[in-house]
Backbone as a printed PyTorch tensor [residue, N CA C, xyz], in Angstrom:
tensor([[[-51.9440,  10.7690,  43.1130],
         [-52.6010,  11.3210,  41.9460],
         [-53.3330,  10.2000,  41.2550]],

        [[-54.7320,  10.0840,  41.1190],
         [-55.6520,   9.1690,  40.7380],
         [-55.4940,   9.6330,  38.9300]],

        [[-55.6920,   8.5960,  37.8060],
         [-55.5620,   8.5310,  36.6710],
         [-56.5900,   9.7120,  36.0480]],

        [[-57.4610,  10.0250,  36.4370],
         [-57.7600,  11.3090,  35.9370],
         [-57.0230,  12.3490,  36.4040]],

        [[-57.1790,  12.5420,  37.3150],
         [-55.6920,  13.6930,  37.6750],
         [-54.5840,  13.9680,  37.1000]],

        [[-54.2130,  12.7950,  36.3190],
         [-53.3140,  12.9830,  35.5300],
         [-53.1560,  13.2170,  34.0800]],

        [[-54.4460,  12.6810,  33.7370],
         [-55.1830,  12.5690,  32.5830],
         [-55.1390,  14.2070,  32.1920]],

        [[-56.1390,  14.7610,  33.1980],
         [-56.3260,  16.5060,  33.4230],
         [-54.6700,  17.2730,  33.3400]],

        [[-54.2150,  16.5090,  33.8070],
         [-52.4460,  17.2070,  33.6480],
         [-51.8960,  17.0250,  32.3590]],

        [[-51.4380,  15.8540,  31.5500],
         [-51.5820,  15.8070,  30.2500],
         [-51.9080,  16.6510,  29.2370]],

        [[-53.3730,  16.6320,  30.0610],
         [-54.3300,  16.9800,  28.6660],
         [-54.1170,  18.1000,  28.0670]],

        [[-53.4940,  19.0830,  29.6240],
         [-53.4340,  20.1100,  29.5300],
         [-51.8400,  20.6120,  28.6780]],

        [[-51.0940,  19.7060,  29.3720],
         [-50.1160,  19.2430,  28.4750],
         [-49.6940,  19.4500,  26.8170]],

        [[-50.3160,  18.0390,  26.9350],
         [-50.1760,  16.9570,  25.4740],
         [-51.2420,  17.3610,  24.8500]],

        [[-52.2720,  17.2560,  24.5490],
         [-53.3730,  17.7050,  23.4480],
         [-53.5280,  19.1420,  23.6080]],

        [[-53.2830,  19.9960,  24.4780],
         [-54.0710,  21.1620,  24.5080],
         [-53.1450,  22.2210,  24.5080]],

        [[-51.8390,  21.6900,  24.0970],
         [-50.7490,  22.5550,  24.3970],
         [-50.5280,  23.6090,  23.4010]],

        [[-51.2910,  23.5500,  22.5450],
         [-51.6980,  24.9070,  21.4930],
         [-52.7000,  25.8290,  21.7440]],

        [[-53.3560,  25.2970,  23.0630],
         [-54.5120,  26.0340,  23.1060],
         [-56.1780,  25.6250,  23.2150]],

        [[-55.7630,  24.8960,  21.5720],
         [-56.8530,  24.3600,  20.9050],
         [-57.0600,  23.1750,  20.6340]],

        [[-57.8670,  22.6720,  21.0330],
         [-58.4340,  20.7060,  20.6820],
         [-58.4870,  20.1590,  18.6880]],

        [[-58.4030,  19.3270,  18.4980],
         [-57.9810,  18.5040,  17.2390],
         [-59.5110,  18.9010,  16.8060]],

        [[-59.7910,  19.3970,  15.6680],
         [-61.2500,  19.5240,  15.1400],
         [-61.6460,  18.2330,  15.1060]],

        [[-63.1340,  18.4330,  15.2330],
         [-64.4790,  17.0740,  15.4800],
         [-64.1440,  16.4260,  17.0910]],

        [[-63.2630,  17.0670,  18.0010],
         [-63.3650,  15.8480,  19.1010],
         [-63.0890,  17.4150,  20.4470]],

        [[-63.9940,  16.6010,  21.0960],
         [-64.7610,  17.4660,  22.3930],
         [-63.9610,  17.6720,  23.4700]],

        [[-63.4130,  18.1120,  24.0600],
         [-63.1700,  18.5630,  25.3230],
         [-62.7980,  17.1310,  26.7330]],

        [[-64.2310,  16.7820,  26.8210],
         [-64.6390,  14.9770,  27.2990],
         [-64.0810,  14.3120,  26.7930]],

        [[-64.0520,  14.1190,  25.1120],
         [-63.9070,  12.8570,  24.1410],
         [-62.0720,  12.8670,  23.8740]],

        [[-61.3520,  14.1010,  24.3330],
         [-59.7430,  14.2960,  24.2710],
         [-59.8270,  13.6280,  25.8800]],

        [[-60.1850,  14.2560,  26.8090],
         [-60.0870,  13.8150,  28.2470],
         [-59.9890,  12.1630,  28.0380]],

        [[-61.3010,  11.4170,  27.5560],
         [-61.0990,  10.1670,  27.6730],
         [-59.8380,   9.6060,  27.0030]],

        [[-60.0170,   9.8410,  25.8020],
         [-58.3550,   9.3330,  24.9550],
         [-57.3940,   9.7490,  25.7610]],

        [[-57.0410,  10.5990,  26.4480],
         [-55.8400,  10.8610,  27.2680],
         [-55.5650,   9.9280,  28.4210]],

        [[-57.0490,   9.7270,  28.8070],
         [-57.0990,   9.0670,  30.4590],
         [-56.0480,   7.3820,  29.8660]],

        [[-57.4960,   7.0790,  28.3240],
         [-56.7950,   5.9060,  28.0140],
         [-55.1720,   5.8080,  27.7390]],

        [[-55.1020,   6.6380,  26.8050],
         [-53.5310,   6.4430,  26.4450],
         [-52.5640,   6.8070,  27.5910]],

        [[-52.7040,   6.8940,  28.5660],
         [-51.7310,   7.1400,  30.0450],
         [-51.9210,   5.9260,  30.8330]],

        [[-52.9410,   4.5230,  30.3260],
         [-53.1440,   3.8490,  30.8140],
         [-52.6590,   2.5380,  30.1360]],

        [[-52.2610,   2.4330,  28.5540],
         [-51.8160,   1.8400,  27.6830],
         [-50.2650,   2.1490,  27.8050]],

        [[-49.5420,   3.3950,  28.0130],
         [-48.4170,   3.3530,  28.3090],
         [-48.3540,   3.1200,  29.6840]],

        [[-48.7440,   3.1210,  30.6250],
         [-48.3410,   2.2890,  32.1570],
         [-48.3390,   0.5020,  31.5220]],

        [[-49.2770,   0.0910,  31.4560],
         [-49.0020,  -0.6260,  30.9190],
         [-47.6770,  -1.1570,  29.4670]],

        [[-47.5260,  -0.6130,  29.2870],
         [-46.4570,  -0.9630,  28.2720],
         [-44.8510,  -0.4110,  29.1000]],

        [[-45.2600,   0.4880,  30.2160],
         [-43.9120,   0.1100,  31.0280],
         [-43.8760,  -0.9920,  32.0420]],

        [[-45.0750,  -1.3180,  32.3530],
         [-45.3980,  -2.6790,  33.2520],
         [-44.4740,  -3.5470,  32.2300]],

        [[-45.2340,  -4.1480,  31.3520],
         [-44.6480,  -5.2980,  30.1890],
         [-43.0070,  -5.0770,  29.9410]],

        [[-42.6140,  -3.7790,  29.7550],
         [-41.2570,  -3.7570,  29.7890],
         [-40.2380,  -3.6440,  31.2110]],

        [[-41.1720,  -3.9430,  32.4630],
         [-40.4530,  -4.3190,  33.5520],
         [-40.6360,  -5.7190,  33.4680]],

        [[-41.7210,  -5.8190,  33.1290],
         [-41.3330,  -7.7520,  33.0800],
         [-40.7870,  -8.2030,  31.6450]],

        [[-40.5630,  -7.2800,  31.0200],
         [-39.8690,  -8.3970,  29.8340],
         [-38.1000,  -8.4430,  30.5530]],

        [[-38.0010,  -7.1610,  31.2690],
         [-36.4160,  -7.3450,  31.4270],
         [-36.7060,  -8.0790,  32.9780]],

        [[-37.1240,  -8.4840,  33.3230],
         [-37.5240,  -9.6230,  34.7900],
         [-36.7840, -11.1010,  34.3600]],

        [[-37.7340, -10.9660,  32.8540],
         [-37.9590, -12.4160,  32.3730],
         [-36.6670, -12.6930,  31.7830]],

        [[-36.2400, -11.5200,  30.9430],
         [-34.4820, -11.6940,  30.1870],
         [-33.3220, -12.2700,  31.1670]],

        [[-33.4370, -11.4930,  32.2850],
         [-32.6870, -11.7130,  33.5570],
         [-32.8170, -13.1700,  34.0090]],

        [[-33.9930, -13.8920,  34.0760],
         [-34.3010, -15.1470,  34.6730],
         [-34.1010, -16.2950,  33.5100]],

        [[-33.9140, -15.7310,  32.5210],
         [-33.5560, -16.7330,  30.9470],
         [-32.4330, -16.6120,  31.3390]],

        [[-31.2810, -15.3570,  31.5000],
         [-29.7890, -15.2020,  31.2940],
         [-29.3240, -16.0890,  32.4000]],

        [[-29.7590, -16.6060,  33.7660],
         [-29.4140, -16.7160,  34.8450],
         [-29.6950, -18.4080,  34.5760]],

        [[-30.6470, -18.8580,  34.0650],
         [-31.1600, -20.4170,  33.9650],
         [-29.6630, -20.8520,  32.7880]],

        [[-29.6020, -20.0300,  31.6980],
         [-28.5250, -20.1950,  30.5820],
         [-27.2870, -20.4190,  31.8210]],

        [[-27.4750, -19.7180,  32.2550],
         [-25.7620, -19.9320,  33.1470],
         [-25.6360, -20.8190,  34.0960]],

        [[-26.8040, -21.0590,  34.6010],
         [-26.6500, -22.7340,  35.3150],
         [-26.6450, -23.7310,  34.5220]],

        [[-27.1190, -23.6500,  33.4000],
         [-26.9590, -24.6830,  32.5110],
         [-25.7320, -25.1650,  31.6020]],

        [[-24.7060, -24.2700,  31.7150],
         [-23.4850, -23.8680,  31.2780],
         [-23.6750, -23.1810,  29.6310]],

        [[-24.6260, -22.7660,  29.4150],
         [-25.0750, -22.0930,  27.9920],
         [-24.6520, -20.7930,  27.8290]],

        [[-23.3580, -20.8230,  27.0700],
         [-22.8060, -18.9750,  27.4190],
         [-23.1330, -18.6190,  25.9370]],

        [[-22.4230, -17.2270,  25.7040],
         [-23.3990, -16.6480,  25.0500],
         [-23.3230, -16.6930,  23.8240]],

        [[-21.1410, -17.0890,  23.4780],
         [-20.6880, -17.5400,  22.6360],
         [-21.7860, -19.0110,  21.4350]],

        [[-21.5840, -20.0510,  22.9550],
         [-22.5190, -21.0710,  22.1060],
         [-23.6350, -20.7730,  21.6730]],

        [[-24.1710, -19.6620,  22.5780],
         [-26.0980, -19.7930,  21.8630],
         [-25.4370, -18.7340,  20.3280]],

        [[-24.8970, -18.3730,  20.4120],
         [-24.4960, -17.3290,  18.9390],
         [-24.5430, -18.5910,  18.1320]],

        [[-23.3040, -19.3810,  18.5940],
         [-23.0340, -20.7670,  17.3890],
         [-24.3000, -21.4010,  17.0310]],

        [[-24.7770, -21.6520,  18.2710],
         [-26.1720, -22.3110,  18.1770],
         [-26.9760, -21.7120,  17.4680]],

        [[-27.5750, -20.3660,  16.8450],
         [-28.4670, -19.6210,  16.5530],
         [-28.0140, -19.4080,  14.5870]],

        [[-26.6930, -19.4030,  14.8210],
         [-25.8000, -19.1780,  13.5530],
         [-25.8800, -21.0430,  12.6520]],

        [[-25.9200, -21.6560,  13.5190],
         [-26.1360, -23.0200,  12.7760],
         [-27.3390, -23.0540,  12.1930]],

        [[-28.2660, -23.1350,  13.3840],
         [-29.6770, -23.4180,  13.1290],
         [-30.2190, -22.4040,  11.6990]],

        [[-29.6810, -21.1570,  11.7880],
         [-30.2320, -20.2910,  10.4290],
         [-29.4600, -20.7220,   9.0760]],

        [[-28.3840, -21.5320,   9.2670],
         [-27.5420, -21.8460,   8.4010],
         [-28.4230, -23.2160,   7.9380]],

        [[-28.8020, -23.7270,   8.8010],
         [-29.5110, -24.8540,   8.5140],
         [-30.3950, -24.3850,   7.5840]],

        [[-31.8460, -23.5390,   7.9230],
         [-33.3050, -22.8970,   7.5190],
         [-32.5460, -22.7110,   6.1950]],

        [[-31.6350, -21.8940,   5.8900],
         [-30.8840, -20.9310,   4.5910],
         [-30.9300, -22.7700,   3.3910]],

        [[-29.9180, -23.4180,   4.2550],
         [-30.0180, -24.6360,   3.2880],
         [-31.3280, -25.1270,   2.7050]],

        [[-31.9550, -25.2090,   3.4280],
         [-33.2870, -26.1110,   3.2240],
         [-34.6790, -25.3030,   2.6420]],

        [[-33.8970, -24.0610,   2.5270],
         [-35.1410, -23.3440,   1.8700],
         [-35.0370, -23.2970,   0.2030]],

        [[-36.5800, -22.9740,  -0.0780],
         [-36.4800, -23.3600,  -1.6500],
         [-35.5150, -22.3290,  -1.9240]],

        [[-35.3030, -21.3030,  -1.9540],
         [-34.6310, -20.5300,  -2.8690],
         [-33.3130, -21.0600,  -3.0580]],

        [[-32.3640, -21.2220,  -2.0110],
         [-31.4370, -22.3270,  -1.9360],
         [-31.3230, -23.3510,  -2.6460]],

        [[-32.2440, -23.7630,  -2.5910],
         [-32.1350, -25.4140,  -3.1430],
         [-32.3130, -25.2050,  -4.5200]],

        [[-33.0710, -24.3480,  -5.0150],
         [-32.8900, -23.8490,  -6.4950],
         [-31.8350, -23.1010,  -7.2910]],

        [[-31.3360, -22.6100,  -6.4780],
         [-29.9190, -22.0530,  -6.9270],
         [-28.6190, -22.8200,  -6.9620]],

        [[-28.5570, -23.4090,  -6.0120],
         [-27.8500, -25.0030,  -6.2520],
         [-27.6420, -26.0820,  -7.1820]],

        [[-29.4500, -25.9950,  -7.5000],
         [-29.5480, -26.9870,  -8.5260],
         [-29.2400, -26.5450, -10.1290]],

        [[-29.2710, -25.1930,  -9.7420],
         [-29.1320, -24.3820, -11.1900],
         [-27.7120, -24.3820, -10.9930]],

        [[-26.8480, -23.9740, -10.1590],
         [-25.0990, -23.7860, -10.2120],
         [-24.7390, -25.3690, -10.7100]],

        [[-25.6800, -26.0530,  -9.9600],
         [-24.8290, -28.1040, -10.6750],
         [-25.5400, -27.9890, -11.6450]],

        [[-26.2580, -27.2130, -12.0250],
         [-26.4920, -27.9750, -13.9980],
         [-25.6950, -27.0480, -14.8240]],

        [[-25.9190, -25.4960, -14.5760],
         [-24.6930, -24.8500, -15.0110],
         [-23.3530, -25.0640, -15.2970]],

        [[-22.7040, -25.9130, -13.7790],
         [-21.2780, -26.4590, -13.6010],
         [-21.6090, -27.3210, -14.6930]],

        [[-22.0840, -28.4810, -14.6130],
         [-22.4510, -29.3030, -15.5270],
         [-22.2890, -29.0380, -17.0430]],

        [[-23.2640, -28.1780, -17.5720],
         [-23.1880, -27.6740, -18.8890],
         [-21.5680, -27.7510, -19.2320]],

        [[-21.2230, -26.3270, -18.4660],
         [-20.0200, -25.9860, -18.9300],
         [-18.5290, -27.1300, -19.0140]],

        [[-18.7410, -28.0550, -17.5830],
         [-17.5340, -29.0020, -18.2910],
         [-17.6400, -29.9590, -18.7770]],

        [[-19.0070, -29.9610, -19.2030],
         [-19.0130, -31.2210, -20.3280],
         [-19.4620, -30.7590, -22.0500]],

        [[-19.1520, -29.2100, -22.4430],
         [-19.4610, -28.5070, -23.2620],
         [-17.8330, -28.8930, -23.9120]],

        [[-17.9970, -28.6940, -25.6820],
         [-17.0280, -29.1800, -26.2890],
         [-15.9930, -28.0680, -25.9390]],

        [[-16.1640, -26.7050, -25.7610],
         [-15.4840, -25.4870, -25.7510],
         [-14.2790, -25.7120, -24.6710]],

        [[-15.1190, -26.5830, -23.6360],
         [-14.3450, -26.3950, -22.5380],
         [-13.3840, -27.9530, -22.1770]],

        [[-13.9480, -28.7800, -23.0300],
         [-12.9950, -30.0600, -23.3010],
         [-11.7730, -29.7710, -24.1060]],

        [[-12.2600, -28.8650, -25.2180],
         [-11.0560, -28.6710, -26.0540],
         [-10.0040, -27.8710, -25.4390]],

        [[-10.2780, -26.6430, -24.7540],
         [ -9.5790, -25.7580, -24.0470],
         [ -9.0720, -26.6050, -22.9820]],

        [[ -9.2040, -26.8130, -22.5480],
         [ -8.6480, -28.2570, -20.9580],
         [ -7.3180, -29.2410, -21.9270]],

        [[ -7.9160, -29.8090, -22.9230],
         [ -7.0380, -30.6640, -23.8010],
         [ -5.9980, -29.9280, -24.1680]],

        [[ -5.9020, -28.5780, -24.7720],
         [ -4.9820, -27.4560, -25.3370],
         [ -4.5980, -27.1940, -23.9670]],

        [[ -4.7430, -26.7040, -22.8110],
         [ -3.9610, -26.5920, -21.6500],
         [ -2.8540, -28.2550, -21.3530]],

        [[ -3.3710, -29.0930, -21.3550],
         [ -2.7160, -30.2630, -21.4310],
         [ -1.5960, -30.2780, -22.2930]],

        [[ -1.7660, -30.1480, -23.3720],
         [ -1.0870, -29.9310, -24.3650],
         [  0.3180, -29.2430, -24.4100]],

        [[ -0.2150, -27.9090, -24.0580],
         [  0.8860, -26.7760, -23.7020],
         [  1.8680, -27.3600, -22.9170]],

        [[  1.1260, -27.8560, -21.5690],
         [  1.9100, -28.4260, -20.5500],
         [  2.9110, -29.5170, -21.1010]],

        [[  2.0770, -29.8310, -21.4350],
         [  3.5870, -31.2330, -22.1200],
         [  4.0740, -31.1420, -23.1770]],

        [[  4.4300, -29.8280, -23.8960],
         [  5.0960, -29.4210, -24.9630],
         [  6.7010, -29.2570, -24.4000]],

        [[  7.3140, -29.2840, -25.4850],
         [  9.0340, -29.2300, -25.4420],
         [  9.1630, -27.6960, -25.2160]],

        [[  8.6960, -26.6360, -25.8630],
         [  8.5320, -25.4790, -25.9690],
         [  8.1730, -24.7490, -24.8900]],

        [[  6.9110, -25.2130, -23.9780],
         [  6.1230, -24.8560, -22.4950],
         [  7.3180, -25.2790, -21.6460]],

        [[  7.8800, -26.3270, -21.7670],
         [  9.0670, -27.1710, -20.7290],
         [ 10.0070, -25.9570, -20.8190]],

        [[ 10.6070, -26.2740, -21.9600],
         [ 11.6000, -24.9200, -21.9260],
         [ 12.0380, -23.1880, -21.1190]],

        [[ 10.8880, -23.1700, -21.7710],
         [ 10.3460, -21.7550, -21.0790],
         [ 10.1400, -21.8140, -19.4980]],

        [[  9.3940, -22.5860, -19.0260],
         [  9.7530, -23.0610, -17.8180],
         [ 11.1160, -23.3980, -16.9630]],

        [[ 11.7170, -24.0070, -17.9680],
         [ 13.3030, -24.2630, -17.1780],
         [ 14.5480, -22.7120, -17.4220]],

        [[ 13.7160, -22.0060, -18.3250],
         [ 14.5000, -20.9200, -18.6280],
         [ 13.8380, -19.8370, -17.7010]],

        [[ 12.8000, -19.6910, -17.2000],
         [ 12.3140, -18.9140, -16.2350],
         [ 12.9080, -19.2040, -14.8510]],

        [[ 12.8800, -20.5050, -14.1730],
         [ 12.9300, -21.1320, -13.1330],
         [ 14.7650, -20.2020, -13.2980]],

        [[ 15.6450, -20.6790, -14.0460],
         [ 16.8500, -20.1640, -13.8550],
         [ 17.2300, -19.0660, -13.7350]],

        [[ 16.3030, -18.0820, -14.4500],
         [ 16.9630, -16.3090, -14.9070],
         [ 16.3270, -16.5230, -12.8910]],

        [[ 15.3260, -16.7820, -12.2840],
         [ 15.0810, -16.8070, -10.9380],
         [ 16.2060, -16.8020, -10.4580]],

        [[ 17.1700, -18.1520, -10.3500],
         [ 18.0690, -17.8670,  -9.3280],
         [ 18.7400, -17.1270,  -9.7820]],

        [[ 19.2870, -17.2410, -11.2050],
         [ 20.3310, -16.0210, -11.1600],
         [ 20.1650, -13.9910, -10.5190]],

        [[ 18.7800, -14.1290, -10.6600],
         [ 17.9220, -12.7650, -10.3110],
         [ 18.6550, -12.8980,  -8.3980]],

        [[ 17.9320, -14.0640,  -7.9040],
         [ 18.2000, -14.2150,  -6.6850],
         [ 20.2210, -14.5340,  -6.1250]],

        [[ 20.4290, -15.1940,  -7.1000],
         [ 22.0910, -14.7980,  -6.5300],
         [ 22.8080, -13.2670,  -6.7450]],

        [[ 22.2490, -12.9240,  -7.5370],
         [ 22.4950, -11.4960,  -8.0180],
         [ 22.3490, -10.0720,  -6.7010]],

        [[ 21.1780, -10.4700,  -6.1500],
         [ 20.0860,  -9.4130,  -5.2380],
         [ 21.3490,  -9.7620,  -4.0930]],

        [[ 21.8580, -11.1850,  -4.0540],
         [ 22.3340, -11.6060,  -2.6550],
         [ 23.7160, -11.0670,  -2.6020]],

        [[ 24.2820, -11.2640,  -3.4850],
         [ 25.8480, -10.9190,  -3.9380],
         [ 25.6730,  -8.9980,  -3.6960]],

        [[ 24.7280,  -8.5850,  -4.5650],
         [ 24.8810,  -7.0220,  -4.3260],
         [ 24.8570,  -6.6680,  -3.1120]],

        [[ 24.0180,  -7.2260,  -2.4990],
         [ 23.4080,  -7.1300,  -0.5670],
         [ 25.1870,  -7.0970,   0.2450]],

        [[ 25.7500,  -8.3670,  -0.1080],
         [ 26.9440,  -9.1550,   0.1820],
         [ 27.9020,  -7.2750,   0.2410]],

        [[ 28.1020,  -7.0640,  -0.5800],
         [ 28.9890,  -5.5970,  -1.6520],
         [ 28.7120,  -4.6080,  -0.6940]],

        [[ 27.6710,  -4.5480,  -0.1740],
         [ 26.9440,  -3.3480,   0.3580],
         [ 27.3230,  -3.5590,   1.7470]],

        [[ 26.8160,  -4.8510,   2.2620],
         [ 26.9040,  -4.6940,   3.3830],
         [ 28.8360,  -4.6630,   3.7430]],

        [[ 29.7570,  -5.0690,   2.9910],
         [ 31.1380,  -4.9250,   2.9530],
         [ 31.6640,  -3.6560,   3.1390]],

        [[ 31.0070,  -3.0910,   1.8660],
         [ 31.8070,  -1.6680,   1.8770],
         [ 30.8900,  -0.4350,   3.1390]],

        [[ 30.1010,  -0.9210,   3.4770],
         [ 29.4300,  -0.0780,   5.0890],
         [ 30.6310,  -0.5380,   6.2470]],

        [[ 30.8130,  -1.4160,   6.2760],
         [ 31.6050,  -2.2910,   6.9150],
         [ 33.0090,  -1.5260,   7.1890]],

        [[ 33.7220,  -1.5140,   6.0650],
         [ 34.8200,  -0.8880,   5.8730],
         [ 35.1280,   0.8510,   5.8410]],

        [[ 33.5960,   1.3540,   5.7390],
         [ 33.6130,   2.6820,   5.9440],
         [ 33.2240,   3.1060,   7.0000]],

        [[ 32.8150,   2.0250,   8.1900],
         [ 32.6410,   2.3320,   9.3940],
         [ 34.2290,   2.9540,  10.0390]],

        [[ 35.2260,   1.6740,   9.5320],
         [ 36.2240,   1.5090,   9.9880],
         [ 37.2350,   2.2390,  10.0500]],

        [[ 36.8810,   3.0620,   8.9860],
         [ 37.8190,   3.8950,   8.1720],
         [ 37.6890,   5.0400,   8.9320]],

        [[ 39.2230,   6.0030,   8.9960],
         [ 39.7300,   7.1040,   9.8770],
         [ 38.5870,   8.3140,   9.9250]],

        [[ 38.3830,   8.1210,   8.7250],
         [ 37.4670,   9.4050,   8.2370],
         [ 35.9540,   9.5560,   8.9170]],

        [[ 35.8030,   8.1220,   9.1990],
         [ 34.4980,   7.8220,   9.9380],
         [ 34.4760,   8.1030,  11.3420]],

        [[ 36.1490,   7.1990,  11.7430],
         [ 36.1120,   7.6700,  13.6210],
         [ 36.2290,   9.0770,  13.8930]],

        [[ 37.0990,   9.7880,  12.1830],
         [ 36.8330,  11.1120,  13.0060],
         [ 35.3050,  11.7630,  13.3580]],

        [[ 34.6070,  11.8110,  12.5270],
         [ 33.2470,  11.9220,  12.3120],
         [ 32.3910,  11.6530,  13.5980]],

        [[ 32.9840,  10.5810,  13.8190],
         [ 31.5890,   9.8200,  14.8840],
         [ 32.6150,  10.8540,  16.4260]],

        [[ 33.7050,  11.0970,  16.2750],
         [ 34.2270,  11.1360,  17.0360],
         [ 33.5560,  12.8970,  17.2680]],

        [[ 33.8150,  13.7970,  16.2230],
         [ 33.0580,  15.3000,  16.3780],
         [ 31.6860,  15.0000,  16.9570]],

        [[ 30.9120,  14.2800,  16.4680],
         [ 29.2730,  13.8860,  16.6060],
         [ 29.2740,  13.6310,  18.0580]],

        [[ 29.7410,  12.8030,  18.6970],
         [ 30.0120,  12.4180,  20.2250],
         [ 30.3490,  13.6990,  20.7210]],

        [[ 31.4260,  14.1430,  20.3790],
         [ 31.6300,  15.4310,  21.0070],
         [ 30.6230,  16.6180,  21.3580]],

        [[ 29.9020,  16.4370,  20.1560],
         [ 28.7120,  17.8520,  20.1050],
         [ 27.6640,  17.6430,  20.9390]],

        [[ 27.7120,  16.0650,  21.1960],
         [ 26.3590,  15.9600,  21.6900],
         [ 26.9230,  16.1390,  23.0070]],

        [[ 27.6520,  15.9380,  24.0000],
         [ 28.7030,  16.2730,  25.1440],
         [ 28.2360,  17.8810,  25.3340]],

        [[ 28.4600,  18.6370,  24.3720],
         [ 28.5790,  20.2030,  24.4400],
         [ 27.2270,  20.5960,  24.2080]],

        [[ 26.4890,  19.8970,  23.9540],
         [ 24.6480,  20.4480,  23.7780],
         [ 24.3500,  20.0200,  24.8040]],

        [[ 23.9420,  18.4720,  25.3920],
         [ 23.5960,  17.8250,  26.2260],
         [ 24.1050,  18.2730,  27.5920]],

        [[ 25.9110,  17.9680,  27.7550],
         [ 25.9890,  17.8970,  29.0980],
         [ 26.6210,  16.0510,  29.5770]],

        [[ 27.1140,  16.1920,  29.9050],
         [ 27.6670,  15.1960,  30.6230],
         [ 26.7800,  14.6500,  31.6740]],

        [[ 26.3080,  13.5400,  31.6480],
         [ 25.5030,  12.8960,  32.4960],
         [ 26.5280,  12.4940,  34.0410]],

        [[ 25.5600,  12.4530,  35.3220],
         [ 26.3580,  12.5360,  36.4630],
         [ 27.3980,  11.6970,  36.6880]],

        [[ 27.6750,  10.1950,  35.9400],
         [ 29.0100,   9.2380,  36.1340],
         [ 29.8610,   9.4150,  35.6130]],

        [[ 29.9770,  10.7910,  34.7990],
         [ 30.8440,  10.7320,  33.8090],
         [ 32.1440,  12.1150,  33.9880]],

        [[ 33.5690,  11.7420,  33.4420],
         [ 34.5540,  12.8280,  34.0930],
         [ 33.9830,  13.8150,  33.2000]],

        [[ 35.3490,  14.5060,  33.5920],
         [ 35.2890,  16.3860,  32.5280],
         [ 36.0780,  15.9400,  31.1770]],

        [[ 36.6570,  14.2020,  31.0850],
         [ 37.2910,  14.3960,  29.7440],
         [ 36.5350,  13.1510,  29.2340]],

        [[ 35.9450,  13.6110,  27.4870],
         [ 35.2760,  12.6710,  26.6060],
         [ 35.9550,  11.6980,  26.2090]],

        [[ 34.8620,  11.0000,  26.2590],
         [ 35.9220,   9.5590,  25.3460],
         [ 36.2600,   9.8950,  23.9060]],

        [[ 36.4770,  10.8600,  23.6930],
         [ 36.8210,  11.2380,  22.4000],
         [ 38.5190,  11.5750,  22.1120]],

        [[ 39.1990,  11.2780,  21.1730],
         [ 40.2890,  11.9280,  21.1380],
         [ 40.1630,  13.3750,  20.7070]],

        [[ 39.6640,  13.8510,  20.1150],
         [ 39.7590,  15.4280,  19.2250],
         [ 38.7560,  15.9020,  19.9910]],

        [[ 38.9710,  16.6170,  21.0000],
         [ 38.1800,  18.1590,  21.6390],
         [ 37.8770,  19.2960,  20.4120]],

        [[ 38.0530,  19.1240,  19.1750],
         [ 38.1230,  20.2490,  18.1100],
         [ 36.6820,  20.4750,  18.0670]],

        [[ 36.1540,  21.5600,  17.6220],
         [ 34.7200,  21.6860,  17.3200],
         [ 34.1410,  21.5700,  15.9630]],

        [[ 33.4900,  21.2010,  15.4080],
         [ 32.9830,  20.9880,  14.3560],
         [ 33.1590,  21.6130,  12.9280]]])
């Protein structure tokens, strides 16, 4: 099929597929624009067989070179990190945050407030409070440990207790009488009390 041939297929297609041609343009003058634009997209799939030719023959040179893809990221992530530094907007905002910083800690507001934090700190009163916090701590923390201690005792002892083996002892049982006895096992439970629940 020669490019008018196809052009004529299109046309018939793509511009004419209502019927009717775009007012002010001829019959010929759609034919030619069609012929062209079927000739601008071959071309633009040409260019996109060789752009992925060329990607392929970059990716393949990178890998003999030991350039994986990780580093060119690092590499690409520096270099813009670099541009970012060195551009004015950067460099003006910088210079405005160090005169800003500036202002502010050498402003009386913020000497005096710094001095009054000092202050506090090395007061008898700030000390205090501090050594009275630091303590209600451990006592908070021997407290949490000791209750833990209580708890975990009396679980302990109510495991142990008759009332429990009977318990665990029905529970074993039931599950025997729902379940089934698995194949290694006799016709009598390790249970003392056969009673039902």
């Amino acid at each position: 099929m020669d490019s008018s041939e196809h052009g004529s297929s299109v046309l018939s297609t793509g511009v004419a597929s209502g019927g009717t041609l775009p007012p002010g343009l001829t019959e010929e003058e759609a034919e030619e624009i069609q012929v062209e634009l079927t000739k601008v997209e071959d071309e633009i799939q040409t260019l996109r067989q060789v752009l992925v030719a060329k990607e392929r023959h970059a990716a393949e040179l990178k890998r003999r070179l030991g350039i994986s893809p990780l580093s060119e990221i690092k590499q690409n992530f520096t270099k813009g990190w670099h541009e970012v530094q060195c551009s004015n907007a950067y460099m003006t905002t910088s210079q405005t945050l160090g005169d800003l910083n500036h202002r502010v800690t050498s402003s009386n507001l913020y000497l005096t407030a710094s001095a009054t934090f000092e202050e506090i700190g090395r007061s008898d009163a700030y000390k205090r409070t501090q050594e009275t916090l630091s303590q209600a701590g451990h006592v908070t923390s021997a407290a949490f440990s000791s209750v833990g201690s209580a708890i975990r005792n009396q679980f302990g002892e109510m495991r142990n207790s008759p009332s429990f083996k009977s318990f665990e002892d029905k529970v074993e049982n039931m599950k025997y009488k729902v379940m089934g006895r698995s194949n290694g096992e006799s016709d009598h439970s390790p249970t003392s009390n056969n009673a039902p629940f």
